[in-house]
Amino acid sequence: MKDNRVVALLCTLAIGTAGITGPALAQNVLTTHRLSAGLAAEAVAEAVAACAKQGYRVTAAVVDLDGVDQASLRGDGASMTTLVAAHDKAYTVLMLGASRNEGFERRDRAAQRWRAFGRRLGQAAAHLTAGRRLAH
């Protein structure tokens, strides 16, 4: 008896939802774009191979638009820390909304600023150790 009620309820639900089609159902579906697994795997393999030809031991990573790893490949001889670094670099470029080259350009500009800061800090230390005060 109890089983008949469950079956009847399921049939009622199935019939009730069968009428929802077309635009009503489409409104609740989100469409997103993402690389196929094969293309993501091919991209990381190609990146690791290109770096290996230049003598670099790297890991390559592809993240989707949510920042979730889609594919990664640790090249021969790459240290285990490169796994996290590759993901973090890919995620950072995604979050900055920059292309790969823009991400590298930002990195290079930041490195130049840090080098300039280091030189300035070194000069300040030299002045202080020489007993001179640094002018502001």
mmCIF file of N, CA and C in Angstrom:
data_model
loop_
_atom_site.group_PDB
_atom_site.id
_atom_site.type_symbol
_atom_site.label_atom_id
_atom_site.label_comp_id
_atom_site.label_asym_id
_atom_site.label_seq_id
_atom_site.Cartn_x
_atom_site.Cartn_y
_atom_site.Cartn_z
ATOM 1 N N MET A 1 0.827 -1.186 0.000
ATOM 2 C CA MET A 1 0.000 0.000 0.000
ATOM 3 C C MET A 1 0.877 1.257 0.000
ATOM 4 N N LYS A 2 1.897 1.253 0.876
ATOM 5 C CA LYS A 2 2.783 2.394 0.977
ATOM 6 C C LYS A 2 3.557 2.592 -0.331
ATOM 7 N N ASP A 3 3.970 1.477 -0.956
ATOM 8 C CA ASP A 3 4.704 1.548 -2.212
ATOM 9 C C ASP A 3 3.850 2.165 -3.318
ATOM 10 N N ASN A 4 2.578 1.884 -3.318
ATOM 11 C CA ASN A 4 1.675 2.448 -4.330
ATOM 12 C C ASN A 4 1.597 3.967 -4.209
ATOM 13 N N ARG A 5 1.628 4.485 -2.996
ATOM 14 C CA ARG A 5 1.580 5.939 -2.794
ATOM 15 C C ARG A 5 2.862 6.604 -3.321
ATOM 16 N N VAL A 6 3.986 5.966 -3.081
ATOM 17 C CA VAL A 6 5.260 6.517 -3.559
ATOM 18 C C VAL A 6 5.275 6.541 -5.076
ATOM 19 N N VAL A 7 4.835 5.451 -5.704
ATOM 20 C CA VAL A 7 4.786 5.382 -7.167
ATOM 21 C C VAL A 7 3.822 6.431 -7.705
ATOM 22 N N ALA A 8 2.686 6.608 -7.069
ATOM 23 C CA ALA A 8 1.704 7.603 -7.516
ATOM 24 C C ALA A 8 2.285 9.016 -7.407
ATOM 25 N N LEU A 9 3.010 9.285 -6.309
ATOM 26 C CA LEU A 9 3.628 10.591 -6.125
ATOM 27 C C LEU A 9 4.679 10.853 -7.200
ATOM 28 N N LEU A 10 5.505 9.860 -7.473
ATOM 29 C CA LEU A 10 6.528 10.015 -8.501
ATOM 30 C C LEU A 10 5.913 10.239 -9.873
ATOM 31 N N CYS A 11 4.838 9.528 -10.174
ATOM 32 C CA CYS A 11 4.152 9.708 -11.458
ATOM 33 C C CYS A 11 3.555 11.105 -11.557
ATOM 34 N N THR A 12 2.993 11.600 -10.467
ATOM 35 C CA THR A 12 2.416 12.941 -10.450
ATOM 36 C C THR A 12 3.504 13.986 -10.696
ATOM 37 N N LEU A 13 4.648 13.814 -10.042
ATOM 38 C CA LEU A 13 5.755 14.743 -10.240
ATOM 39 C C LEU A 13 6.249 14.696 -11.680
ATOM 40 N N ALA A 14 6.360 13.517 -12.240
ATOM 41 C CA ALA A 14 6.832 13.373 -13.612
ATOM 42 C C ALA A 14 5.867 14.034 -14.586
ATOM 43 N N ILE A 15 4.579 13.853 -14.378
ATOM 44 C CA ILE A 15 3.577 14.453 -15.268
ATOM 45 C C ILE A 15 3.585 15.974 -15.095
ATOM 46 N N GLY A 16 3.723 16.439 -13.865
ATOM 47 C CA GLY A 16 3.722 17.878 -13.594
ATOM 48 C C GLY A 16 4.920 18.588 -14.198
ATOM 49 N N THR A 17 6.058 17.945 -14.189
ATOM 50 C CA THR A 17 7.246 18.592 -14.744
ATOM 51 C C THR A 17 7.362 18.397 -16.249
ATOM 52 N N ALA A 18 6.603 17.472 -16.804
ATOM 53 C CA ALA A 18 6.671 17.229 -18.246
ATOM 54 C C ALA A 18 6.173 18.431 -19.029
ATOM 55 N N GLY A 19 5.316 19.235 -18.440
ATOM 56 C CA GLY A 19 4.787 20.412 -19.128
ATOM 57 C C GLY A 19 5.774 21.567 -19.175
ATOM 58 N N ILE A 20 6.845 21.516 -18.388
ATOM 59 C CA ILE A 20 7.829 22.596 -18.385
ATOM 60 C C ILE A 20 8.868 22.301 -19.455
ATOM 61 N N THR A 21 8.798 23.023 -20.539
ATOM 62 C CA THR A 21 9.752 22.830 -21.632
ATOM 63 C C THR A 21 10.114 24.178 -22.229
ATOM 64 N N GLY A 22 10.968 24.142 -23.191
ATOM 65 C CA GLY A 22 11.297 25.327 -23.960
ATOM 66 C C GLY A 22 11.844 26.470 -23.127
ATOM 67 N N PRO A 23 11.298 27.689 -23.319
ATOM 68 C CA PRO A 23 11.840 28.878 -22.679
ATOM 69 C C PRO A 23 11.856 28.816 -21.150
ATOM 70 N N ALA A 24 10.844 28.198 -20.544
ATOM 71 C CA ALA A 24 10.804 28.137 -19.080
ATOM 72 C C ALA A 24 12.001 27.353 -18.544
ATOM 73 N N LEU A 25 12.328 26.262 -19.189
ATOM 74 C CA LEU A 25 13.466 25.454 -18.759
ATOM 75 C C LEU A 25 14.783 26.120 -19.151
ATOM 76 N N ALA A 26 14.827 26.752 -20.305
ATOM 77 C CA ALA A 26 16.047 27.382 -20.791
ATOM 78 C C ALA A 26 16.484 28.555 -19.913
ATOM 79 N N GLN A 27 15.558 29.209 -19.239
ATOM 80 C CA GLN A 27 15.895 30.334 -18.379
ATOM 81 C C GLN A 27 16.757 29.902 -17.199
ATOM 82 N N ASN A 28 16.675 28.672 -16.826
ATOM 83 C CA ASN A 28 17.397 28.175 -15.665
ATOM 84 C C ASN A 28 18.705 27.478 -16.018
ATOM 85 N N VAL A 29 19.122 27.559 -17.266
ATOM 86 C CA VAL A 29 20.337 26.888 -17.709
ATOM 87 C C VAL A 29 21.385 27.943 -18.032
ATOM 88 N N LEU A 30 22.566 27.790 -17.451
ATOM 89 C CA LEU A 30 23.672 28.703 -17.727
ATOM 90 C C LEU A 30 24.600 28.068 -18.752
ATOM 91 N N THR A 31 24.985 28.830 -19.744
ATOM 92 C CA THR A 31 25.920 28.348 -20.749
ATOM 93 C C THR A 31 27.287 28.938 -20.459
ATOM 94 N N THR A 32 28.295 28.113 -20.465
ATOM 95 C CA THR A 32 29.652 28.572 -20.203
ATOM 96 C C THR A 32 30.592 27.993 -21.245
ATOM 97 N N HIS A 33 31.714 28.651 -21.438
ATOM 98 C CA HIS A 33 32.692 28.196 -22.417
ATOM 99 C C HIS A 33 33.916 27.680 -21.688
ATOM 100 N N ARG A 34 34.449 26.596 -22.196
ATOM 101 C CA ARG A 34 35.601 25.978 -21.564
ATOM 102 C C ARG A 34 36.310 25.117 -22.598
ATOM 103 N N LEU A 35 37.623 25.011 -22.454
ATOM 104 C CA LEU A 35 38.379 24.141 -23.354
ATOM 105 C C LEU A 35 37.972 22.694 -23.122
ATOM 106 N N SER A 36 38.043 21.902 -24.165
ATOM 107 C CA SER A 36 37.804 20.475 -23.978
ATOM 108 C C SER A 36 38.980 19.891 -23.196
ATOM 109 N N ALA A 37 38.785 18.749 -22.586
ATOM 110 C CA ALA A 37 39.852 18.099 -21.834
ATOM 111 C C ALA A 37 41.031 17.776 -22.747
ATOM 112 N N GLY A 38 40.739 17.352 -23.959
ATOM 113 C CA GLY A 38 41.799 17.018 -24.913
ATOM 114 C C GLY A 38 42.634 18.228 -25.294
ATOM 115 N N LEU A 39 41.967 19.358 -25.539
ATOM 116 C CA LEU A 39 42.689 20.567 -25.921
ATOM 117 C C LEU A 39 43.501 21.116 -24.745
ATOM 118 N N ALA A 40 42.954 21.053 -23.532
ATOM 119 C CA ALA A 40 43.696 21.506 -22.347
ATOM 120 C C ALA A 40 44.932 20.640 -22.131
ATOM 121 N N ALA A 41 44.781 19.326 -22.301
ATOM 122 C CA ALA A 41 45.920 18.410 -22.148
ATOM 123 C C ALA A 41 46.976 18.677 -23.219
ATOM 124 N N GLU A 42 46.529 18.951 -24.429
ATOM 125 C CA GLU A 42 47.453 19.252 -25.521
ATOM 126 C C GLU A 42 48.213 20.562 -25.247
ATOM 127 N N ALA A 43 47.521 21.545 -24.687
ATOM 128 C CA ALA A 43 48.152 22.834 -24.399
ATOM 129 C C ALA A 43 49.254 22.703 -23.353
ATOM 130 N N VAL A 44 48.985 21.962 -22.269
ATOM 131 C CA VAL A 44 50.019 21.824 -21.234
ATOM 132 C C VAL A 44 51.183 20.984 -21.738
ATOM 133 N N ALA A 45 50.896 19.959 -22.539
ATOM 134 C CA ALA A 45 51.971 19.127 -23.094
ATOM 135 C C ALA A 45 52.865 19.950 -24.017
ATOM 136 N N GLU A 46 52.266 20.790 -24.830
ATOM 137 C CA GLU A 46 53.025 21.628 -25.754
ATOM 138 C C GLU A 46 53.868 22.658 -24.994
ATOM 139 N N ALA A 47 53.305 23.236 -23.947
ATOM 140 C CA ALA A 47 54.035 24.228 -23.153
ATOM 141 C C ALA A 47 55.248 23.593 -22.468
ATOM 142 N N VAL A 48 55.055 22.420 -21.872
ATOM 143 C CA VAL A 48 56.162 21.727 -21.198
ATOM 144 C C VAL A 48 57.241 21.342 -22.218
ATOM 145 N N ALA A 49 56.836 20.852 -23.389
ATOM 146 C CA ALA A 49 57.798 20.455 -24.425
ATOM 147 C C ALA A 49 58.590 21.654 -24.935
ATOM 148 N N ALA A 50 57.913 22.784 -25.151
ATOM 149 C CA ALA A 50 58.597 23.987 -25.645
ATOM 150 C C ALA A 50 59.611 24.482 -24.619
ATOM 151 N N CYS A 51 59.263 24.449 -23.349
ATOM 152 C CA CYS A 51 60.205 24.885 -22.304
ATOM 153 C C CYS A 51 61.363 23.906 -22.169
ATOM 154 N N ALA A 52 61.089 22.618 -22.293
ATOM 155 C CA ALA A 52 62.148 21.608 -22.192
ATOM 156 C C ALA A 52 63.185 21.795 -23.299
ATOM 157 N N LYS A 53 62.736 22.176 -24.506
ATOM 158 C CA LYS A 53 63.664 22.424 -25.611
ATOM 159 C C LYS A 53 64.619 23.570 -25.299
ATOM 160 N N GLN A 54 64.163 24.496 -24.460
ATOM 161 C CA GLN A 54 64.990 25.642 -24.079
ATOM 162 C C GLN A 54 65.766 25.385 -22.782
ATOM 163 N N GLY A 55 65.634 24.167 -22.252
ATOM 164 C CA GLY A 55 66.378 23.800 -21.052
ATOM 165 C C GLY A 55 65.684 24.089 -19.740
ATOM 166 N N TYR A 56 64.399 24.427 -19.785
ATOM 167 C CA TYR A 56 63.656 24.723 -18.561
ATOM 168 C C TYR A 56 62.859 23.506 -18.115
ATOM 169 N N ARG A 57 62.874 23.239 -16.835
ATOM 170 C CA ARG A 57 62.085 22.143 -16.251
ATOM 171 C C ARG A 57 60.892 22.765 -15.547
ATOM 172 N N VAL A 58 59.744 22.650 -16.166
ATOM 173 C CA VAL A 58 58.565 23.375 -15.686
ATOM 174 C C VAL A 58 57.352 22.474 -15.547
ATOM 175 N N THR A 59 56.336 23.042 -14.921
ATOM 176 C CA THR A 59 55.001 22.473 -14.903
ATOM 177 C C THR A 59 54.081 23.477 -15.555
ATOM 178 N N ALA A 60 53.171 23.013 -16.390
ATOM 179 C CA ALA A 60 52.190 23.886 -17.033
ATOM 180 C C ALA A 60 50.813 23.551 -16.486
ATOM 181 N N ALA A 61 49.969 24.574 -16.360
ATOM 182 C CA ALA A 61 48.616 24.371 -15.839
ATOM 183 C C ALA A 61 47.622 25.191 -16.640
ATOM 184 N N VAL A 62 46.433 24.641 -16.795
ATOM 185 C CA VAL A 62 45.300 25.346 -17.395
ATOM 186 C C VAL A 62 44.195 25.323 -16.360
ATOM 187 N N VAL A 63 43.639 26.509 -16.069
ATOM 188 C CA VAL A 63 42.500 26.586 -15.155
ATOM 189 C C VAL A 63 41.284 27.045 -15.941
ATOM 190 N N ASP A 64 40.101 26.643 -15.479
ATOM 191 C CA ASP A 64 38.882 27.095 -16.145
ATOM 192 C C ASP A 64 38.490 28.465 -15.604
ATOM 193 N N LEU A 65 37.370 28.995 -16.047
ATOM 194 C CA LEU A 65 36.957 30.342 -15.648
ATOM 195 C C LEU A 65 36.632 30.466 -14.164
ATOM 196 N N ASP A 66 36.474 29.351 -13.482
ATOM 197 C CA ASP A 66 36.263 29.372 -12.037
ATOM 198 C C ASP A 66 37.579 29.246 -11.276
ATOM 199 N N GLY A 67 38.687 29.096 -11.989
ATOM 200 C CA GLY A 67 39.991 28.958 -11.351
ATOM 201 C C GLY A 67 40.313 27.547 -10.918
ATOM 202 N N VAL A 68 39.530 26.587 -11.383
ATOM 203 C CA VAL A 68 39.738 25.183 -11.035
ATOM 204 C C VAL A 68 40.673 24.558 -12.065
ATOM 205 N N ASP A 69 41.637 23.763 -11.583
ATOM 206 C CA ASP A 69 42.554 23.093 -12.500
ATOM 207 C C ASP A 69 41.786 22.275 -13.521
ATOM 208 N N GLN A 70 42.089 22.487 -14.787
ATOM 209 C CA GLN A 70 41.485 21.680 -15.835
ATOM 210 C C GLN A 70 42.499 20.684 -16.364
ATOM 211 N N ALA A 71 43.773 21.106 -16.442
ATOM 212 C CA ALA A 71 44.840 20.209 -16.869
ATOM 213 C C ALA A 71 46.148 20.742 -16.311
ATOM 214 N N SER A 72 47.026 19.835 -15.947
ATOM 215 C CA SER A 72 48.375 20.226 -15.545
ATOM 216 C C SER A 72 49.320 19.081 -15.874
ATOM 217 N N LEU A 73 50.570 19.443 -16.144
ATOM 218 C CA LEU A 73 51.572 18.448 -16.479
ATOM 219 C C LEU A 73 52.902 18.902 -15.918
ATOM 220 N N ARG A 74 53.487 18.059 -15.090
ATOM 221 C CA ARG A 74 54.804 18.340 -14.528
ATOM 222 C C ARG A 74 55.832 17.729 -15.464
ATOM 223 N N GLY A 75 56.703 18.573 -15.998
ATOM 224 C CA GLY A 75 57.719 18.123 -16.925
ATOM 225 C C GLY A 75 58.800 17.322 -16.228
ATOM 226 N N ASP A 76 59.585 16.595 -17.014
ATOM 227 C CA ASP A 76 60.693 15.808 -16.479
ATOM 228 C C ASP A 76 61.653 16.716 -15.728
ATOM 229 N N GLY A 77 61.964 16.342 -14.504
ATOM 230 C CA GLY A 77 62.925 17.088 -13.707
ATOM 231 C C GLY A 77 62.374 18.316 -13.012
ATOM 232 N N ALA A 78 61.111 18.660 -13.228
ATOM 233 C CA ALA A 78 60.524 19.827 -12.556
ATOM 234 C C ALA A 78 60.280 19.478 -11.096
ATOM 235 N N SER A 79 60.576 20.424 -10.224
ATOM 236 C CA SER A 79 60.397 20.148 -8.799
ATOM 237 C C SER A 79 58.918 20.107 -8.447
ATOM 238 N N MET A 80 58.628 19.526 -7.288
ATOM 239 C CA MET A 80 57.223 19.395 -6.886
ATOM 240 C C MET A 80 56.589 20.747 -6.583
ATOM 241 N N THR A 81 57.384 21.754 -6.262
ATOM 242 C CA THR A 81 56.820 23.075 -5.968
ATOM 243 C C THR A 81 56.275 23.751 -7.216
ATOM 244 N N THR A 82 56.694 23.279 -8.393
ATOM 245 C CA THR A 82 56.198 23.887 -9.621
ATOM 246 C C THR A 82 54.724 23.578 -9.860
ATOM 247 N N LEU A 83 54.195 22.524 -9.242
ATOM 248 C CA LEU A 83 52.773 22.204 -9.401
ATOM 249 C C LEU A 83 51.902 23.323 -8.848
ATOM 250 N N VAL A 84 52.189 23.754 -7.640
ATOM 251 C CA VAL A 84 51.413 24.824 -7.009
ATOM 252 C C VAL A 84 51.680 26.149 -7.720
ATOM 253 N N ALA A 85 52.952 26.396 -8.054
ATOM 254 C CA ALA A 85 53.310 27.658 -8.715
ATOM 255 C C ALA A 85 52.603 27.802 -10.055
ATOM 256 N N ALA A 86 52.534 26.731 -10.835
ATOM 257 C CA ALA A 86 51.879 26.795 -12.149
ATOM 258 C C ALA A 86 50.396 27.118 -11.998
ATOM 259 N N HIS A 87 49.746 26.457 -11.042
ATOM 260 C CA HIS A 87 48.325 26.746 -10.794
ATOM 261 C C HIS A 87 48.152 28.199 -10.359
ATOM 262 N N ASP A 88 48.978 28.644 -9.421
ATOM 263 C CA ASP A 88 48.850 30.005 -8.900
ATOM 264 C C ASP A 88 49.071 31.054 -9.983
ATOM 265 N N LYS A 89 50.018 30.811 -10.873
ATOM 266 C CA LYS A 89 50.273 31.758 -11.959
ATOM 267 C C LYS A 89 49.083 31.820 -12.915
ATOM 268 N N ALA A 90 48.553 30.662 -13.275
ATOM 269 C CA ALA A 90 47.400 30.629 -14.181
ATOM 270 C C ALA A 90 46.197 31.304 -13.528
ATOM 271 N N TYR A 91 45.985 31.046 -12.254
ATOM 272 C CA TYR A 91 44.862 31.639 -11.516
ATOM 273 C C TYR A 91 45.028 33.157 -11.425
ATOM 274 N N THR A 92 46.250 33.618 -11.179
ATOM 275 C CA THR A 92 46.506 35.054 -11.068
ATOM 276 C C THR A 92 46.206 35.767 -12.373
ATOM 277 N N VAL A 93 46.654 35.201 -13.485
ATOM 278 C CA VAL A 93 46.374 35.814 -14.785
ATOM 279 C C VAL A 93 44.870 35.849 -15.022
ATOM 280 N N LEU A 94 44.163 34.796 -14.653
ATOM 281 C CA LEU A 94 42.707 34.753 -14.796
ATOM 282 C C LEU A 94 42.054 35.846 -13.958
ATOM 283 N N MET A 95 42.449 35.986 -12.713
ATOM 284 C CA MET A 95 41.832 36.962 -11.820
ATOM 285 C C MET A 95 42.167 38.402 -12.211
ATOM 286 N N LEU A 96 43.337 38.626 -12.793
ATOM 287 C CA LEU A 96 43.695 39.970 -13.246
ATOM 288 C C LEU A 96 42.953 40.334 -14.524
ATOM 289 N N GLY A 97 42.381 39.335 -15.166
ATOM 290 C CA GLY A 97 41.674 39.581 -16.414
ATOM 291 C C GLY A 97 42.624 39.907 -17.543
ATOM 292 N N ALA A 98 43.825 39.398 -17.454
ATOM 293 C CA ALA A 98 44.852 39.722 -18.447
ATOM 294 C C ALA A 98 45.136 38.520 -19.326
ATOM 295 N N SER A 99 45.646 38.823 -20.496
ATOM 296 C CA SER A 99 46.112 37.737 -21.344
ATOM 297 C C SER A 99 47.438 37.234 -20.795
ATOM 298 N N ARG A 100 47.943 36.165 -21.354
ATOM 299 C CA ARG A 100 49.206 35.593 -20.885
ATOM 300 C C ARG A 100 50.331 36.608 -20.993
ATOM 301 N N ASN A 101 50.435 37.282 -22.131
ATOM 302 C CA ASN A 101 51.515 38.259 -22.322
ATOM 303 C C ASN A 101 51.364 39.443 -21.383
ATOM 304 N N GLU A 102 50.135 39.909 -21.171
ATOM 305 C CA GLU A 102 49.919 41.020 -20.240
ATOM 306 C C GLU A 102 50.330 40.611 -18.840
ATOM 307 N N GLY A 103 50.047 39.375 -18.480
ATOM 308 C CA GLY A 103 50.448 38.891 -17.158
ATOM 309 C C GLY A 103 51.959 38.910 -16.998
ATOM 310 N N PHE A 104 52.674 38.492 -18.051
ATOM 311 C CA PHE A 104 54.138 38.517 -17.994
ATOM 312 C C PHE A 104 54.661 39.952 -17.936
ATOM 313 N N GLU A 105 54.020 40.849 -18.700
ATOM 314 C CA GLU A 105 54.456 42.247 -18.689
ATOM 315 C C GLU A 105 54.257 42.859 -17.306
ATOM 316 N N ARG A 106 53.135 42.573 -16.660
ATOM 317 C CA ARG A 106 52.900 43.075 -15.301
ATOM 318 C C ARG A 106 53.937 42.515 -14.338
ATOM 319 N N ARG A 107 54.246 41.237 -14.492
ATOM 320 C CA ARG A 107 55.257 40.613 -13.638
ATOM 321 C C ARG A 107 56.602 41.301 -13.809
ATOM 322 N N ASP A 108 56.966 41.584 -15.076
ATOM 323 C CA ASP A 108 58.248 42.224 -15.356
ATOM 324 C C ASP A 108 58.304 43.638 -14.788
ATOM 325 N N ARG A 109 57.202 44.388 -14.919
ATOM 326 C CA ARG A 109 57.177 45.741 -14.359
ATOM 327 C C ARG A 109 57.288 45.699 -12.838
ATOM 328 N N ALA A 110 56.603 44.741 -12.218
ATOM 329 C CA ALA A 110 56.693 44.610 -10.758
ATOM 330 C C ALA A 110 58.119 44.237 -10.342
ATOM 331 N N ALA A 111 58.759 43.375 -11.103
ATOM 332 C CA ALA A 111 60.137 42.979 -10.788
ATOM 333 C C ALA A 111 61.072 44.176 -10.899
ATOM 334 N N GLN A 112 60.860 45.024 -11.901
ATOM 335 C CA GLN A 112 61.686 46.225 -12.045
ATOM 336 C C GLN A 112 61.502 47.159 -10.855
ATOM 337 N N ARG A 113 60.251 47.302 -10.404
ATOM 338 C CA ARG A 113 60.005 48.161 -9.238
ATOM 339 C C ARG A 113 60.676 47.595 -7.991
ATOM 340 N N TRP A 114 60.625 46.272 -7.822
ATOM 341 C CA TRP A 114 61.272 45.665 -6.656
ATOM 342 C C TRP A 114 62.788 45.806 -6.718
ATOM 343 N N ARG A 115 63.359 45.680 -7.927
ATOM 344 C CA ARG A 115 64.812 45.864 -8.063
ATOM 345 C C ARG A 115 65.205 47.297 -7.722
ATOM 346 N N ALA A 116 64.400 48.263 -8.194
ATOM 347 C CA ALA A 116 64.676 49.670 -7.887
ATOM 348 C C ALA A 116 64.565 49.912 -6.388
ATOM 349 N N PHE A 117 63.556 49.315 -5.775
ATOM 350 C CA PHE A 117 63.397 49.434 -4.322
ATOM 351 C C PHE A 117 64.602 48.833 -3.602
ATOM 352 N N GLY A 118 65.065 47.690 -4.072
ATOM 353 C CA GLY A 118 66.227 47.034 -3.467
ATOM 354 C C GLY A 118 67.481 47.895 -3.590
ATOM 355 N N ARG A 119 67.653 48.519 -4.766
ATOM 356 C CA ARG A 119 68.809 49.418 -4.939
ATOM 357 C C ARG A 119 68.727 50.590 -3.972
ATOM 358 N N ARG A 120 67.559 51.166 -3.852
ATOM 359 C CA ARG A 120 67.350 52.307 -2.948
ATOM 360 C C ARG A 120 67.599 51.888 -1.504
ATOM 361 N N LEU A 121 67.124 50.721 -1.147
ATOM 362 C CA LEU A 121 67.333 50.204 0.203
ATOM 363 C C LEU A 121 68.823 49.962 0.446
ATOM 364 N N GLY A 122 69.517 49.430 -0.559
ATOM 365 C CA GLY A 122 70.962 49.221 -0.442
ATOM 366 C C GLY A 122 71.713 50.532 -0.274
ATOM 367 N N GLN A 123 71.284 51.557 -1.027
ATOM 368 C CA GLN A 123 71.913 52.867 -0.892
ATOM 369 C C GLN A 123 71.688 53.430 0.508
ATOM 370 N N ALA A 124 70.474 53.268 1.017
ATOM 371 C CA ALA A 124 70.173 53.766 2.361
ATOM 372 C C ALA A 124 71.038 53.056 3.390
ATOM 373 N N ALA A 125 71.195 51.760 3.239
ATOM 374 C CA ALA A 125 72.026 51.001 4.182
ATOM 375 C C ALA A 125 73.472 51.454 4.104
ATOM 376 N N ALA A 126 73.961 51.711 2.898
ATOM 377 C CA ALA A 126 75.347 52.172 2.731
ATOM 378 C C ALA A 126 75.550 53.528 3.387
ATOM 379 N N HIS A 127 74.583 54.417 3.218
ATOM 380 C CA HIS A 127 74.688 55.740 3.836
ATOM 381 C C HIS A 127 74.657 55.647 5.356
ATOM 382 N N LEU A 128 73.773 54.789 5.857
ATOM 383 C CA LEU A 128 73.658 54.657 7.307
ATOM 384 C C LEU A 128 74.910 54.043 7.913
ATOM 385 N N THR A 129 75.479 53.067 7.238
ATOM 386 C CA THR A 129 76.683 52.444 7.782
ATOM 387 C C THR A 129 77.891 53.361 7.678
ATOM 388 N N ALA A 130 77.830 54.308 6.748
ATOM 389 C CA ALA A 130 78.911 55.274 6.612
ATOM 390 C C ALA A 130 78.726 56.443 7.574
ATOM 391 N N GLY A 131 77.675 56.422 8.373
ATOM 392 C CA GLY A 131 77.423 57.490 9.345
ATOM 393 C C GLY A 131 76.746 58.695 8.731
ATOM 394 N N ARG A 132 76.283 58.578 7.499
ATOM 395 C CA ARG A 132 75.590 59.695 6.868
ATOM 396 C C ARG A 132 74.098 59.448 6.928
ATOM 397 N N ARG A 133 73.378 60.511 6.958
ATOM 398 C CA ARG A 133 71.926 60.414 6.982
ATOM 399 C C ARG A 133 71.390 60.569 5.569
ATOM 400 N N LEU A 134 70.383 59.786 5.225
ATOM 401 C CA LEU A 134 69.812 59.815 3.877
ATOM 402 C C LEU A 134 68.819 60.967 3.762
ATOM 403 N N ALA A 135 68.967 61.783 2.726
ATOM 404 C CA ALA A 135 68.050 62.905 2.514
ATOM 405 C C ALA A 135 66.730 62.372 1.967
ATOM 406 N N HIS A 136 65.639 62.951 2.415
ATOM 407 C CA HIS A 136 64.315 62.529 1.957
ATOM 408 C C HIS A 136 63.962 63.198 0.692
#
